[in-house]
N, CA and C of each residue as an Amber inpcrd file, in Angstrom:
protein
   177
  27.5080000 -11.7900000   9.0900000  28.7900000 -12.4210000   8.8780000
  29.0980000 -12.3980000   7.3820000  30.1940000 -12.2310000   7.2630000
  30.7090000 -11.8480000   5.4410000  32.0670000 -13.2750000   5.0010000
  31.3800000 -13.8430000   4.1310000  32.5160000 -14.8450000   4.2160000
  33.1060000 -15.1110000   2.9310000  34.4210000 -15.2460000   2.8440000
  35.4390000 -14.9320000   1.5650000  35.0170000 -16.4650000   0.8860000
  35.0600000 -16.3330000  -0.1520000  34.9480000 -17.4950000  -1.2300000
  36.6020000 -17.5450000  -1.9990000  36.6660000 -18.8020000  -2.0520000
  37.8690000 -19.2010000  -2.7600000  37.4630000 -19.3150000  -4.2300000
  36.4280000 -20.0060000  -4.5240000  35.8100000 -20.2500000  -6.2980000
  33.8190000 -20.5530000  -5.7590000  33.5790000 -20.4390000  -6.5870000
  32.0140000 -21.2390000  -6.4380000  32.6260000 -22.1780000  -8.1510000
  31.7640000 -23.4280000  -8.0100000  31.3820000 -24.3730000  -8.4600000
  29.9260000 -24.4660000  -8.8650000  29.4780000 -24.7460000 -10.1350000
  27.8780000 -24.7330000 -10.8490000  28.1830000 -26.5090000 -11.4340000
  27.0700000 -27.2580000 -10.7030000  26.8130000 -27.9600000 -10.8630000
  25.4360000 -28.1300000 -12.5580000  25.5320000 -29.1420000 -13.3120000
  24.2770000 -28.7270000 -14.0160000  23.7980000 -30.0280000 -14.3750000
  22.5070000 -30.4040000 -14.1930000  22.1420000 -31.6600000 -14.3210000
  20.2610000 -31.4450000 -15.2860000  20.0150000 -32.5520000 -16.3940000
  18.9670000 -32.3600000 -16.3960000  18.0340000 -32.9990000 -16.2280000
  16.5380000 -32.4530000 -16.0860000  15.8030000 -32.7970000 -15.1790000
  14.3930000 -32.8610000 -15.8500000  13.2120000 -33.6980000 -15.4780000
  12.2790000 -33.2540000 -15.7150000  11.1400000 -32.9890000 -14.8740000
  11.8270000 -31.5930000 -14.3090000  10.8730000 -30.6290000 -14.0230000
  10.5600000 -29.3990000 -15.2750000   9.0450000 -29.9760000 -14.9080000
   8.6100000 -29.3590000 -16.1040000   7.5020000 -27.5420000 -15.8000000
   7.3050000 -27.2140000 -14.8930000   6.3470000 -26.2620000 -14.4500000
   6.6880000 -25.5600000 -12.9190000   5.9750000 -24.7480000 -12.7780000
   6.1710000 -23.8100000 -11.8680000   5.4950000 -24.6170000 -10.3970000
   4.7920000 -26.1040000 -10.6020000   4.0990000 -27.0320000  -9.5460000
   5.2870000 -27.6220000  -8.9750000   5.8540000 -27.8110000 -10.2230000
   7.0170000 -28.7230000  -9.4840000   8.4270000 -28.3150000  -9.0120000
   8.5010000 -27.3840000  -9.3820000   9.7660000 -26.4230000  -8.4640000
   9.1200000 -26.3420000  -7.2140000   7.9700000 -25.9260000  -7.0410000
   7.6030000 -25.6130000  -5.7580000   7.1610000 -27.3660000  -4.8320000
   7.1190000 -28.3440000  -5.6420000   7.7280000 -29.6020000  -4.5710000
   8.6240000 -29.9130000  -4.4650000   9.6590000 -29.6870000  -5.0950000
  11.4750000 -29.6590000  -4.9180000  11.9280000 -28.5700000  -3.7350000
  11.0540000 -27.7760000  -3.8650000  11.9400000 -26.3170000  -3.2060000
  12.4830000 -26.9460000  -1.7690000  11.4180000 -27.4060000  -1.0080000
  12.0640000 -27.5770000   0.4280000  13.4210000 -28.1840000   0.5500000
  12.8190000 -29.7670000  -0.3630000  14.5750000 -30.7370000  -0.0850000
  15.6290000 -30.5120000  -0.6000000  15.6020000 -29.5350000  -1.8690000
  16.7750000 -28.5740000  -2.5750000  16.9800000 -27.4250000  -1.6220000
  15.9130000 -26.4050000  -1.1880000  16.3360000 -25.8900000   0.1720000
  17.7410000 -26.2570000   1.2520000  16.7010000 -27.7590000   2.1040000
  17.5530000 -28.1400000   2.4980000  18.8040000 -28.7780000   2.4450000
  18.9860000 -29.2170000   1.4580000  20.0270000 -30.2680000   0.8950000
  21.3050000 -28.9430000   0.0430000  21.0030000 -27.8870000  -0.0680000
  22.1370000 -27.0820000  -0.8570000  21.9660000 -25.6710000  -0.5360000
  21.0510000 -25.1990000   0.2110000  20.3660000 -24.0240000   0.6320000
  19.7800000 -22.8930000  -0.2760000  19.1310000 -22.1010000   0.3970000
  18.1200000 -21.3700000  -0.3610000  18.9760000 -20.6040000  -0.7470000
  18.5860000 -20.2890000  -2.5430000  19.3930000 -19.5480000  -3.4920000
  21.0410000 -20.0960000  -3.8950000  20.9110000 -21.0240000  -3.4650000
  21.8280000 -21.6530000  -4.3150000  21.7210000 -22.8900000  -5.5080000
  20.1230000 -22.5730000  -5.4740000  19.9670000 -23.5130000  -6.8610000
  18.8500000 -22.6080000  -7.9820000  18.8500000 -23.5090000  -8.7550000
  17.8220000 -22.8570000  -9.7210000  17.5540000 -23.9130000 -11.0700000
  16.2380000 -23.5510000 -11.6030000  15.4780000 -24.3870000 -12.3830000
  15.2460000 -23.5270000 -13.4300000  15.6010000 -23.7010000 -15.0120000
  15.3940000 -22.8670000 -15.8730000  14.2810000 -24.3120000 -16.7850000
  12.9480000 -24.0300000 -16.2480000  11.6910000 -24.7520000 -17.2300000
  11.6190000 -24.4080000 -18.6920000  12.1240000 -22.8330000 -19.1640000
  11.6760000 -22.8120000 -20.5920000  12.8310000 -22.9390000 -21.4280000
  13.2590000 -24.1850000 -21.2560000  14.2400000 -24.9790000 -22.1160000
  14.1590000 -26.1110000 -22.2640000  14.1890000 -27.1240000 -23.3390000
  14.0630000 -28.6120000 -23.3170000  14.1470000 -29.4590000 -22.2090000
  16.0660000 -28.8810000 -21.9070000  16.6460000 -29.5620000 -21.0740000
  16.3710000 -29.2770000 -19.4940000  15.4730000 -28.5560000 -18.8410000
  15.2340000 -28.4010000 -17.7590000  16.6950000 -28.2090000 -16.4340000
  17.2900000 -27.8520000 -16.9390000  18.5080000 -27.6770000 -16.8340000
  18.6680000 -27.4680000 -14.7790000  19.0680000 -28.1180000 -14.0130000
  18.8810000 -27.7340000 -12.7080000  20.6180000 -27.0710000 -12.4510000
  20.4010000 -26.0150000 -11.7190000  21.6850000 -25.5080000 -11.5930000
  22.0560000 -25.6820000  -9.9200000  22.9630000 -25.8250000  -9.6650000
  23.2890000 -26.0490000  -8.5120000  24.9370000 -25.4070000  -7.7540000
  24.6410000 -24.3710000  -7.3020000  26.1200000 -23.5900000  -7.1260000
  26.6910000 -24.2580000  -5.6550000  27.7960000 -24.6650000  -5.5070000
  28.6380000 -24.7980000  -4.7230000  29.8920000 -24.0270000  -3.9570000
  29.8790000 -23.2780000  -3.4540000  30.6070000 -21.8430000  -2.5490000
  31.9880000 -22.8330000  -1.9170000  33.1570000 -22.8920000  -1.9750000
  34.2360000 -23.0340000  -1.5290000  34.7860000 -21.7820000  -0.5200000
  34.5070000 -21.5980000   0.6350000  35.4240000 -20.9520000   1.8810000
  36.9040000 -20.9670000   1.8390000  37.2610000 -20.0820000   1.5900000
  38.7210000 -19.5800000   1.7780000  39.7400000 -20.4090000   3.3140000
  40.4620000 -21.2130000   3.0780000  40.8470000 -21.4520000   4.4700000
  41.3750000 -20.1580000   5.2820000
């Protein structure tokens, strides 16, 4: 199924996740809660920066 996007939305919040342990205990409930590959964790920055994309469907 191919589905048209109206805008995506990047959420950015920071965080302290600090290592490659702790992405991988987030992964499931970020999984579930926003789905897989629509988030991401950049660790080698102060700010631990969590990104979080939001997909808007075309009516």
């Amino acid at each position: 199924m191919d589905y048209n996007y109206k805008n995506m939305e990047t959420l950015k919040f920071k965080t302290n996740i600090n290592c490659g342990g702790c992405i991988a205990k987030v992964t499931p409930a970020l999984n579930q809660a926003v789905g897989e590959g629509n988030w991401q964790v950049n660790t080698d920055i102060p700010e631990k920066h969590l990104l979080l994309i939001r997909k808007h469907l075309l009516n």
